Short mmCIF file of C-alpha atoms in Angstrom, two decimals:
data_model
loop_
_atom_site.label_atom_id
_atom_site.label_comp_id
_atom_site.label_asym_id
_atom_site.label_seq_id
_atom_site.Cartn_x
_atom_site.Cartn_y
_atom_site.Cartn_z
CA UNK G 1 195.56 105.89 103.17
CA UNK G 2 197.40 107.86 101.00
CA UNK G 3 198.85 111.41 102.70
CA UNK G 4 196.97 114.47 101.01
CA UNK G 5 198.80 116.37 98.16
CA UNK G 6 198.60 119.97 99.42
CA UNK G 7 197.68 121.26 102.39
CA UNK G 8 197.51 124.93 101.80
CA UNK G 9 195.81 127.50 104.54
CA UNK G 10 196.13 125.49 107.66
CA UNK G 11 200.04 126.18 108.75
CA UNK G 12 199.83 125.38 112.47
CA UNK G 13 197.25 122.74 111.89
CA UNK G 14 197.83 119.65 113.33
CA UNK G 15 196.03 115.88 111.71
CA UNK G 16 193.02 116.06 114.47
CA UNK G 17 192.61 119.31 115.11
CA UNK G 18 191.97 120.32 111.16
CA UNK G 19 189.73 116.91 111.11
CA UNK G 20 187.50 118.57 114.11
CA UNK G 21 187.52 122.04 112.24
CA UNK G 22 186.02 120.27 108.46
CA UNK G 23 183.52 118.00 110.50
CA UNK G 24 182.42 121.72 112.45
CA UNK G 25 182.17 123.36 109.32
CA UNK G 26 179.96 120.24 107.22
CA UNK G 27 177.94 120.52 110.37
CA UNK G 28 177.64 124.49 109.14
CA UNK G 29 177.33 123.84 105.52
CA UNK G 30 174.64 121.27 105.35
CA UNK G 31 172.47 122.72 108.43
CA UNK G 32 172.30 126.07 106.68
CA UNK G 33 172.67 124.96 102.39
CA UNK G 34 170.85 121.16 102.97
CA UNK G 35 172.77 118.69 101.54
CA UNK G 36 172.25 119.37 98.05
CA UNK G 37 173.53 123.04 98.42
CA UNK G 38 176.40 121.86 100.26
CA UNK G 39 179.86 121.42 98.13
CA UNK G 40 182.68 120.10 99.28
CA UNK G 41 184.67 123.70 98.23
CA UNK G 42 182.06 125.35 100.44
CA UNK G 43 183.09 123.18 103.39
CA UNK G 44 186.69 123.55 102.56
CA UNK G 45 186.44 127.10 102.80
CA UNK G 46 184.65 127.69 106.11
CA UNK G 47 187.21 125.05 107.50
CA UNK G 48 189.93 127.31 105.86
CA UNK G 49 191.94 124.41 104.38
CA UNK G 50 192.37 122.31 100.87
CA UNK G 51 189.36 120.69 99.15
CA UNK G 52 191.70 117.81 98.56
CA UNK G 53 192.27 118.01 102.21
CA UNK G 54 188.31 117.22 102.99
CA UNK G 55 188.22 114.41 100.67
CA UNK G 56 191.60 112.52 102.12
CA UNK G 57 189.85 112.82 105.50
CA UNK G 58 186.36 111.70 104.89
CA UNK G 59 185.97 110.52 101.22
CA UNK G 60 182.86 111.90 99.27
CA UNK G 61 180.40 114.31 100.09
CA UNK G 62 178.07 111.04 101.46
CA UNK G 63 180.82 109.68 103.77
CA UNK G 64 181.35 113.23 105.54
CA UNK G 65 177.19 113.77 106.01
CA UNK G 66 177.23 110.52 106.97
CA UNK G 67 180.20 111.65 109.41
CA UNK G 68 178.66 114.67 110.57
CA UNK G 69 175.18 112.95 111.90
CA UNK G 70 177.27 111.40 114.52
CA UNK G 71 179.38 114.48 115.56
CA UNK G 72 176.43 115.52 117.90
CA UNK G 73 176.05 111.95 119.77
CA UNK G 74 179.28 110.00 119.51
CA UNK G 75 177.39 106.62 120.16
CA UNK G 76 180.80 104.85 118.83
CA UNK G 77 182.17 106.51 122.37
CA UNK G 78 179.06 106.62 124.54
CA UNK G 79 177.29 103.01 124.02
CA UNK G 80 180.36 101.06 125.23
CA UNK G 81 179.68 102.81 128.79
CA UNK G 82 176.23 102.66 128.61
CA UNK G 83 175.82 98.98 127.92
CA UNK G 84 178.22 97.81 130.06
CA UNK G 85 176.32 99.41 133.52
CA UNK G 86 173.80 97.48 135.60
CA UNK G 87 171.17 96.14 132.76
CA UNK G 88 168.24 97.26 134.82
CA UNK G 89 169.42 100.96 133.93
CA UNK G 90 170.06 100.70 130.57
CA UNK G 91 166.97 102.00 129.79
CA UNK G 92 167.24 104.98 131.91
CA UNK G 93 171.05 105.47 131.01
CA UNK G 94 170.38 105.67 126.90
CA UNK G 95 167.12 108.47 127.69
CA UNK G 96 169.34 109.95 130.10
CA UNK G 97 172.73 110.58 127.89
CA UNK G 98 170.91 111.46 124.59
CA UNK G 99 168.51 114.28 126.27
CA UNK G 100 171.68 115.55 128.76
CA UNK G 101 173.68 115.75 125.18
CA UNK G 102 171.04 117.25 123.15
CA UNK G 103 170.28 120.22 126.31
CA UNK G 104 173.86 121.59 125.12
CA UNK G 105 172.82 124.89 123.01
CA UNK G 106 175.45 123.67 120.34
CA UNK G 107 174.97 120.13 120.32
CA UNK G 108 171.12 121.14 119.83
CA UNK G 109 171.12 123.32 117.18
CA UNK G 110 173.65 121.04 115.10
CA UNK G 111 171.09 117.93 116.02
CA UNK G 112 168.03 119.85 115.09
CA UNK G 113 169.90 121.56 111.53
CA UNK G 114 171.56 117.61 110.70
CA UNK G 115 167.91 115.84 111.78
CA UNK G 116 165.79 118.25 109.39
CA UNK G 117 168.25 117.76 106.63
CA UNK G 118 168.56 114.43 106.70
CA UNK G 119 164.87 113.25 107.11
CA UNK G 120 163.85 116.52 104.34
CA UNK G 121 165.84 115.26 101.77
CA UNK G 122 165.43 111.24 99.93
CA UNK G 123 169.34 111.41 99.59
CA UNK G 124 170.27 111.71 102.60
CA UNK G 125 167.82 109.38 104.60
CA UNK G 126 169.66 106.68 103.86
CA UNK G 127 172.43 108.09 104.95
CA UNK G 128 171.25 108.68 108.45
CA UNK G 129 170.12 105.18 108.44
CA UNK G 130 173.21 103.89 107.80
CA UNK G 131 174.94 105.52 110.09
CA UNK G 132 172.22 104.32 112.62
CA UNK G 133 172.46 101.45 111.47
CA UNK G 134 176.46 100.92 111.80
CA UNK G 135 176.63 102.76 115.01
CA UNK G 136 174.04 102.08 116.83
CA UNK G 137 171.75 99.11 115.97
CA UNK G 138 174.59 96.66 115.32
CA UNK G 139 175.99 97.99 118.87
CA UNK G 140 173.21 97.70 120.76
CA UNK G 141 172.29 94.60 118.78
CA UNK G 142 175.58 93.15 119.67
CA UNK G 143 175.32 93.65 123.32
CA UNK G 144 171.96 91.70 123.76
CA UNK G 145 173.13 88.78 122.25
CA UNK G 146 169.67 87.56 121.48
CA UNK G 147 167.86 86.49 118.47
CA UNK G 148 165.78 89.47 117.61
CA UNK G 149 168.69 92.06 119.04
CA UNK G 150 168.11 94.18 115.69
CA UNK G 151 164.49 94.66 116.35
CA UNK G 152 165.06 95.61 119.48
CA UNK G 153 167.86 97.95 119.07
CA UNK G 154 165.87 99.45 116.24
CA UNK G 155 162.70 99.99 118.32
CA UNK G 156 165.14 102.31 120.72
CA UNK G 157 166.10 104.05 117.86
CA UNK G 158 162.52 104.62 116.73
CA UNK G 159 161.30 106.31 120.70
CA UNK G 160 164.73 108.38 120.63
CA UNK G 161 164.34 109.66 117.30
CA UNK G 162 160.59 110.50 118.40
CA UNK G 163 161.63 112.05 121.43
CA UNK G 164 163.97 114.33 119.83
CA UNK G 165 162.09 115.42 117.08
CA UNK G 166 158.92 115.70 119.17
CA UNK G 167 160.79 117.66 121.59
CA UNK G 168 163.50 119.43 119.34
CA UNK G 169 162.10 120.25 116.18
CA UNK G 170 158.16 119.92 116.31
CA UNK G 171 158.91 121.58 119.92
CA UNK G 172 155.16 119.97 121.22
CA UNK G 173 154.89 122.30 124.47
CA UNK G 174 154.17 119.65 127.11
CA UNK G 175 157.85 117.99 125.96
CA UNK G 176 159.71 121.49 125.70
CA UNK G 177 158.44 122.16 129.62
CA UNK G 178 159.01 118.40 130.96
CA UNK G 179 162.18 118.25 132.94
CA UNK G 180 164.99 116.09 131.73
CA UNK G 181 164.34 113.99 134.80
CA UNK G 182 160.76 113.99 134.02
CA UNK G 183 161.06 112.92 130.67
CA UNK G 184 163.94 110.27 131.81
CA UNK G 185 161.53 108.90 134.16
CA UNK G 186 158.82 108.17 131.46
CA UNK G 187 160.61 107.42 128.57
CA UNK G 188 163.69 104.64 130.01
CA UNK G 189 160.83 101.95 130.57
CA UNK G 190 159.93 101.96 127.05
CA UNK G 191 163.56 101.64 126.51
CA UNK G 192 164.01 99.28 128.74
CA UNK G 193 161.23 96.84 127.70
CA UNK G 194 162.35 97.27 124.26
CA UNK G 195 165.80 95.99 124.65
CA UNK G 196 165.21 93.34 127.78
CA UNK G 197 161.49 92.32 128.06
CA UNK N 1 125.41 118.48 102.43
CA UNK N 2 123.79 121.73 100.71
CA UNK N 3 125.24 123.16 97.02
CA UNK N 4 127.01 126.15 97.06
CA UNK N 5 125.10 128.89 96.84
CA UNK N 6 127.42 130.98 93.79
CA UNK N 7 130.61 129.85 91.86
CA UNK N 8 131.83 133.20 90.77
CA UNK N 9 135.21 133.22 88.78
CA UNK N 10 134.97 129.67 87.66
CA UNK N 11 133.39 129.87 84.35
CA UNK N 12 134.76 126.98 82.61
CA UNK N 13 135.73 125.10 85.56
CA UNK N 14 134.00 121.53 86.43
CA UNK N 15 133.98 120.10 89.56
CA UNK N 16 137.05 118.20 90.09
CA UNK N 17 138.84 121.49 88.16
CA UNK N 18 137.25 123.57 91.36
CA UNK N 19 138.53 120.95 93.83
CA UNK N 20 142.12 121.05 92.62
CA UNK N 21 142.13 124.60 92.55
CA UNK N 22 141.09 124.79 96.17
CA UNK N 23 143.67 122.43 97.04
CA UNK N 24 146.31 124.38 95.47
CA UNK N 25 145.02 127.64 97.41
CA UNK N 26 144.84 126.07 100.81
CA UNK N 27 149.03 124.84 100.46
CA UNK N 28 149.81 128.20 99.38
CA UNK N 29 147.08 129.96 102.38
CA UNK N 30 148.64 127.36 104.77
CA UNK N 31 152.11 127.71 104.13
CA UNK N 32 152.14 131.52 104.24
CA UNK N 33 149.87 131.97 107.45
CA UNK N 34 150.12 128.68 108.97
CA UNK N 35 147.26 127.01 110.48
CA UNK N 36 145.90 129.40 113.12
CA UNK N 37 146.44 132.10 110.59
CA UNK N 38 144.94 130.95 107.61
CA UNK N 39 141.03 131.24 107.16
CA UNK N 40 138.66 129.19 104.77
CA UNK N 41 137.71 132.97 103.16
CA UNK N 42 141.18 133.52 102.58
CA UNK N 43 141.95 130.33 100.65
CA UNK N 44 138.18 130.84 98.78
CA UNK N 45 139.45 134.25 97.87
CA UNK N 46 142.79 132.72 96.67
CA UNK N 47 141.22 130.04 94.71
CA UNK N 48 138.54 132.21 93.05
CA UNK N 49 135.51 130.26 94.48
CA UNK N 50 132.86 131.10 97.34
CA UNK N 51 133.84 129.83 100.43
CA UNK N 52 130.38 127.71 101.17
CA UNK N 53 132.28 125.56 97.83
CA UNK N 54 135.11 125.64 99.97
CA UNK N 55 133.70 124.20 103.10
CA UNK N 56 131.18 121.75 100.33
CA UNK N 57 133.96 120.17 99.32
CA UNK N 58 136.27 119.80 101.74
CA UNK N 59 134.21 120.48 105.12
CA UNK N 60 136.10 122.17 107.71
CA UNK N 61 139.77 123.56 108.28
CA UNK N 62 140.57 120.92 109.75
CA UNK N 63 139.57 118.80 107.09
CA UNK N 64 141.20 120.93 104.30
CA UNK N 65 144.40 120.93 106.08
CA UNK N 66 144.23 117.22 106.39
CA UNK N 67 143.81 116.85 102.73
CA UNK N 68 146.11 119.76 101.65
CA UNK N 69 149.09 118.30 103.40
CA UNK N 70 147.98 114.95 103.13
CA UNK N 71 148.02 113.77 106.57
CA UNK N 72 146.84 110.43 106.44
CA UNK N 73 145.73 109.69 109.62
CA UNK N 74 142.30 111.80 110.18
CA UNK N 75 142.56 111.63 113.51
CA UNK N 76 139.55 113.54 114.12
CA UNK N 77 137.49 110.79 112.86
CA UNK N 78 139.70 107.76 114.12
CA UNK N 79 140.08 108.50 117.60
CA UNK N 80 137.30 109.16 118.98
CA UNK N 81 135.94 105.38 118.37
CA UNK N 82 139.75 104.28 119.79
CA UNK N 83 139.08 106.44 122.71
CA UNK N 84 135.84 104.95 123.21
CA UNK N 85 136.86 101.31 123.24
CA UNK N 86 138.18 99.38 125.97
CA UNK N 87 140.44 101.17 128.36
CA UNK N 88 143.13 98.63 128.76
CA UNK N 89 143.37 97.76 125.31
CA UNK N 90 143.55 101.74 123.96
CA UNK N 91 147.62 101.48 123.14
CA UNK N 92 147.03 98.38 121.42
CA UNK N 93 144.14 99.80 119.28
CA UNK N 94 146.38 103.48 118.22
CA UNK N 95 149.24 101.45 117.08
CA UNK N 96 146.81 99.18 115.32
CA UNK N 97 145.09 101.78 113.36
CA UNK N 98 148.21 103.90 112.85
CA UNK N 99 150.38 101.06 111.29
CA UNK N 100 147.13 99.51 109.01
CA UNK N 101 146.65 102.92 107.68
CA UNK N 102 150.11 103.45 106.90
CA UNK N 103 150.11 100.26 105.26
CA UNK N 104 148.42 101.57 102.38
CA UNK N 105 150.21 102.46 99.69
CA UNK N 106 148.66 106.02 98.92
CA UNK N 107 148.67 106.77 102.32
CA UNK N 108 152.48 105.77 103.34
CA UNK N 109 153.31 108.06 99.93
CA UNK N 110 151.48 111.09 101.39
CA UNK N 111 152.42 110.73 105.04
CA UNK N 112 156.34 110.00 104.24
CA UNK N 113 156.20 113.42 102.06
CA UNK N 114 154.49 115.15 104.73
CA UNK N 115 156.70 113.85 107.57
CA UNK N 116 159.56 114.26 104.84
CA UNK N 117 158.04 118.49 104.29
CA UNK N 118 156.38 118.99 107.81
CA UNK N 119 160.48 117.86 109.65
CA UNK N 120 162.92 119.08 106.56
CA UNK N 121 161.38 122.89 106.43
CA UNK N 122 160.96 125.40 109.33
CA UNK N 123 158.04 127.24 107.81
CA UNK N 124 156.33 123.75 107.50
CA UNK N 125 157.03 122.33 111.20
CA UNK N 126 154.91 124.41 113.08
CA UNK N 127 152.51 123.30 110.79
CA UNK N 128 152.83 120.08 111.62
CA UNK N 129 153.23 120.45 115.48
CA UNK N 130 150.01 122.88 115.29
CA UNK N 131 148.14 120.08 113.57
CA UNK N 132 149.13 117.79 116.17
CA UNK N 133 148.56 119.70 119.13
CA UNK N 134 145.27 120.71 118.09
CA UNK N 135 143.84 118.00 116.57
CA UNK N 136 145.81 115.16 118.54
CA UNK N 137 146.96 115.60 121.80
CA UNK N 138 144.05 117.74 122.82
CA UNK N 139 141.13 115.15 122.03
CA UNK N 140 143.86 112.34 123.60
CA UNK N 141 144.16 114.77 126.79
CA UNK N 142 140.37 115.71 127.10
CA UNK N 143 139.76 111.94 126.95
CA UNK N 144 142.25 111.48 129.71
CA UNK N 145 141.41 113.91 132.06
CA UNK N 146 144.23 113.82 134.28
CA UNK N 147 146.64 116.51 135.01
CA UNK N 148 149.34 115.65 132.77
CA UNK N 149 147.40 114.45 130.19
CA UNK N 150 148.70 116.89 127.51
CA UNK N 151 152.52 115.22 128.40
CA UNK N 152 151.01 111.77 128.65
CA UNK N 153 149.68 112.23 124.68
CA UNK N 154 152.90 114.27 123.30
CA UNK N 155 154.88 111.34 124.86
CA UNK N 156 152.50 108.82 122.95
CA UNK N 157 153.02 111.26 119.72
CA UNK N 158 156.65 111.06 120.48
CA UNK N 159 156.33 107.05 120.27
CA UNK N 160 154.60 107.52 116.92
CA UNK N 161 156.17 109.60 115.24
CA UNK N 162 159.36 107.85 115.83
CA UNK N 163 157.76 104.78 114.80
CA UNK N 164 156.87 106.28 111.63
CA UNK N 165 159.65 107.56 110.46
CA UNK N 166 161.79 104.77 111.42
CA UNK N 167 159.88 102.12 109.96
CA UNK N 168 158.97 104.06 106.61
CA UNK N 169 161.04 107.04 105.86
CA UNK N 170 164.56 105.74 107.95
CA UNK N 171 163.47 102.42 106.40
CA UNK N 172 165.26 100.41 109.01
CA UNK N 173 165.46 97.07 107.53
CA UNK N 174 164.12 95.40 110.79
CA UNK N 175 161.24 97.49 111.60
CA UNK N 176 160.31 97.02 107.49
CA UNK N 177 160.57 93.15 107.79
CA UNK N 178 158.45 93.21 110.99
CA UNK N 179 154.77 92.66 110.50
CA UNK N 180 152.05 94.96 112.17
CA UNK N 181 150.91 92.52 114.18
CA UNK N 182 154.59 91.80 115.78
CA UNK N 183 155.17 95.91 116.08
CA UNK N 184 151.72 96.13 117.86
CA UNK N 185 152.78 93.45 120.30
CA UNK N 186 155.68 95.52 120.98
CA UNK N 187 154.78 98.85 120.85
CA UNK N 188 151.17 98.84 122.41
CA UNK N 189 152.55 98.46 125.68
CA UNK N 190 154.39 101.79 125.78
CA UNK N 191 151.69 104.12 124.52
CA UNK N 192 149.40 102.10 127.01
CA UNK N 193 152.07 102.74 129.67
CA UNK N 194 152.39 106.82 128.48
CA UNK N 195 148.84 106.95 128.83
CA UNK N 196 147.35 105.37 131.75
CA UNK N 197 150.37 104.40 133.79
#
């Protein structure tokens, strides 16, 4: 990859740290703007560095949204761990990770802001499904090792997305009051017979 | 179902003219006062029509709100004869119904722009959640009549939802290629299990 032209406004910036600050502020830009009032200046500027900067790191305004869906969960980091536990707790593990993630205030309020925008708009759906679809399914998928692994993995995907939204954004009262270990205790079977049954 | 007893202020309007115009007052009425705030008189008033024309052609709020934000699912009609059925078989019959009427074309338009409205706008969720809550998960948890019912239905909801959106808004290509009859098999145990387990 080439190295970027300029890198104006970001003196004592090192590569990772100034990566970290642009994925922060698309998190900012396209929870508050949606992704079609987002701009790639606009991001720039809240990070405090180079346009050019943004685009060397993370390519067009679809590759960083598609980037910034995954800044709340990390499933490239987290599924590796939870696979390779005891099988029988799979289940329990995924339910377990994703709500204990999502009870962070931050990690919430980016989820709920990158969740609406990307099931509100038709361009950016398929963005979240790709990046479900590259992180997660074909993960999951590639741990079972089985025939219909995609189906499976993609039936997880379809309770956790439920349980977060239901919980998260449509905020149904008997979900907001339930416990983490409540709702851990009710959901991870479904998850569980999903992936194994 | 008796005629309306006056159409004041719609002179040159015909029936299906009326209908429209009612529709168009209820998404404004609705989207300004939400569900618990807005009244049949208010969207009469807004529309220029009595209200008995109101309630003649679309019944009651309920009703209007299903047709003004196109839910699809009329779950006010549906599950009451789901609830009724067999006890054992009562996951198996919601995910029936729910998939088979989202299999229709018209229907999988309006619900994916709903879901697509109700989940990408914050005035719009509550709308959504209020629907649910009211019409949903409270005839689910009076048919249950246990102490968590109202968790054991916004856990089934959660399963839904998710379902929905990840077969026909995420699109994920394996929960597209499965047929209804496969997804029953495999979801039907879960929102048996959420309710009765």
């Amino acid at each position: 990859m080439p190295a970027p032209k300029r890198r104006r406004g970001r003196p004592r910036a090192g590569e990772s740290d100034a990566r970290e600050r642009i994925l922060a502020a698309a998190i900012d830009e396209f929870g508050e703007l949606g992704y079609d009032g987002a701009t790639m200046r606009g991001i720039a500027a809240r990070a405090g560095v180079d346009s050019a900067l943004v685009h060397h790191h993370f390519g067009t305004k679809a590759d960083l949204f598609g980037e910034t869906i995954g800044a709340p969960m990390r499933p490239d980091i987290a599924l590796p761990d939870i696979l390779a536990g005891p099988r029988n707790e799979v289940g329990e593990r995924i339910v377990r990770y994703i709500l204990e993630t999502w009870e962070q205030p931050e990690v919430r309020r980016r989820g709920v802001a990158l969740l609406r925008t990307a099931i509100g708009n038709k361009l950016t759906t398929p963005l979240l499904a790709g990046f479900l679809s590259r992180e997660l399914l074909s993960r999951i998928a590639l741990a079972l090792d089985v025939a219909d692994a995609e189906l499976r993995a993609s039936l997880v995907a379809s309770q956790v997305a439920g349980l977060l939204i239901a919980r998260y954004v449509l905020r149904l009262p008997a979900l907001t009051e339930a416990s983490v270990d409540e709702l851990v205790v009710r959901v991870a079977p479904s998850v569980q017979r999903f992936l194994y049954d």
